[in-house]
Amino acid sequence: MKTIIADMTHGIDEGMMKKAGQILLDGGLVAFPTETVYGLGGNALDAEASRKIYAAKGRPSDNPLIVHIADFDALRDIVKEVPQAAKDLADAFWPGPMTMILNKNDRVPMSTTGGLSTVAVRFPDNEIADAMILAGGGYIAAPSANTSGRPSPTTAKHVQDDLDGRIDMIIDGGPVGIGVESTIVDLTEDIPMVLRPGYINMDMLRGVLGEVRMDPGLHSADPNFHPKAPGMKYRHYAPKAPLTIVEGPADKVVAKIEELAAEKEAAGEKVGIIATDESAALYRHGTVKSIGSRAEEITISMHLYGILRDFDDRKVSVIYSEAFDTPKLGQAIMNRLIKAAGHQVIKV
Ligand code: AMP
Ligand code: MG
């Protein structure tokens, strides 16, 4: 299959957008930008289109897809009921990087929800995404547009690296703004529960909902204690080289990573180091990349997946990363990084 690349970095190309809509209505797949990461879209109400998404990504079929809408009223037609909490969350955070889980109705096929009776729904804050969702029928199932297990794509080039020739079209809307996936809030629990941390943090959610819990299965290193979101149990976001996080006071972290990097280089290994603007110049060993500035935490989330991919391309054999205790986005970033590291964390 020849994948069409539609350049919309300077605005929506109406002709190409119409084509994208037709591909989706015909059951095909289109990758598109959102404010979080690039998504791989297919018609959410078409069981066959959902199966194609799983096949293109090599995604396990028990890992449900998020349904993207571009109009709040569309929600009513795919769920059993819209509780007050859902209306309040939508008022506060839609369009935006927040996904809610509700009980689905029969219009949503089981292949879209991985066999679950609940459905995850989001209204993205990106004009290309919203135009495409409407052109494609209003309900677009879209996981991140990467091969399963690789870091999520934050540019159209990342999507092309993974899926060229496997999908019908890639819409290039330039680099994304947030860089980590949406916050997932489960409203089918007695107390709303966060199944995946993201840009919309616990304090923001509590401001709207009152009591909110974090899924206790999320931060467990015990393989028998599963998180509720099926996708969070997989070792996602993994770079090819083993990654270790070093956590502690800034000066001790740099000293420890230097020591480890020197040892590994002496043993003939190629070392990659994930540092920040504040610390990058302090390292003497390894290939050092700054992820962004601790003073501006969104720069860290924006660059996280790109750096992991870059180290894959450079074929480093081992990676060390500083920990990022960013107050607002900290849980979202560290959740992804700890998973990428397979829970290998050294405390100094
Ligand atoms: P992705 O689209 O690749 O960012 O992944 C979507 C995430 O949402 C995965 O972790 C899924 O397991 C989770 N998810 C989607 N639908 C549901 C659902 N109905 N219940 C629980 N988790 C869900
Ligand atoms: Mg994903």
CSV table of C-alpha atoms in Angstrom, one decimal, residues 24 26-30 40-68 107-115 119 139-143:
chain,number,residue,atom,x,y,z
A,24,LEU,CA,-12.2,6.7,6.9
A,26,ASP,CA,-14.6,3.5,3.4
A,27,GLY,CA,-13.0,1.7,6.4
A,28,GLY,CA,-9.4,2.8,5.8
A,29,LEU,CA,-6.8,4.3,8.2
A,30,VAL,CA,-5.5,7.8,8.6
A,40,LEU,CA,-4.0,6.3,14.1
A,41,GLY,CA,-7.6,6.8,13.1
A,42,GLY,CA,-10.3,4.4,11.8
A,43,ASN,CA,-14.1,4.5,12.0
A,44,ALA,CA,-14.9,3.5,15.6
A,45,LEU,CA,-18.3,2.2,14.7
A,46,ASP,CA,-16.9,-0.2,12.0
A,47,ALA,CA,-15.7,-3.4,13.6
A,48,GLU,CA,-13.5,-4.2,10.5
A,49,ALA,CA,-11.8,-0.8,10.7
A,50,SER,CA,-10.9,-1.4,14.4
A,51,ARG,CA,-9.4,-4.7,13.5
A,52,LYS,CA,-7.3,-3.0,10.8
A,53,ILE,CA,-5.9,-0.6,13.5
A,54,TYR,CA,-4.8,-3.5,15.7
A,55,ALA,CA,-3.2,-5.2,12.7
A,56,ALA,CA,-1.3,-2.1,11.5
A,57,LYS,CA,0.1,-1.5,15.0
A,58,GLY,CA,0.7,-5.1,16.0
A,59,ARG,CA,-1.4,-4.2,19.0
A,60,PRO,CA,-2.8,-6.9,21.3
A,61,SER,CA,-6.6,-7.1,20.6
A,62,ASP,CA,-7.5,-6.9,24.3
A,63,ASN,CA,-6.2,-3.4,24.5
A,64,PRO,CA,-9.2,-1.1,23.8
A,65,LEU,CA,-9.1,2.0,21.6
A,66,ILE,CA,-10.1,5.6,22.5
A,67,VAL,CA,-13.1,6.9,20.5
A,68,HIS,CA,-12.5,10.5,19.4
A,107,ARG,CA,-23.5,1.2,18.5
A,108,VAL,CA,-19.9,0.7,19.6
A,109,PRO,CA,-18.5,-2.7,18.5
A,110,MET,CA,-16.7,-5.0,20.9
A,111,SER,CA,-13.6,-5.0,18.6
A,112,THR,CA,-13.2,-1.2,19.4
A,113,THR,CA,-13.4,-1.7,23.1
A,114,GLY,CA,-11.3,-4.9,23.3
A,115,GLY,CA,-14.3,-6.8,24.5
A,119,VAL,CA,-15.9,2.9,26.1
A,139,TYR,CA,-16.5,8.7,15.7
A,140,ILE,CA,-12.8,7.9,15.1
A,141,ALA,CA,-11.1,5.2,17.1
A,142,ALA,CA,-7.4,6.2,17.5
A,143,PRO,CA,-4.6,4.7,19.5
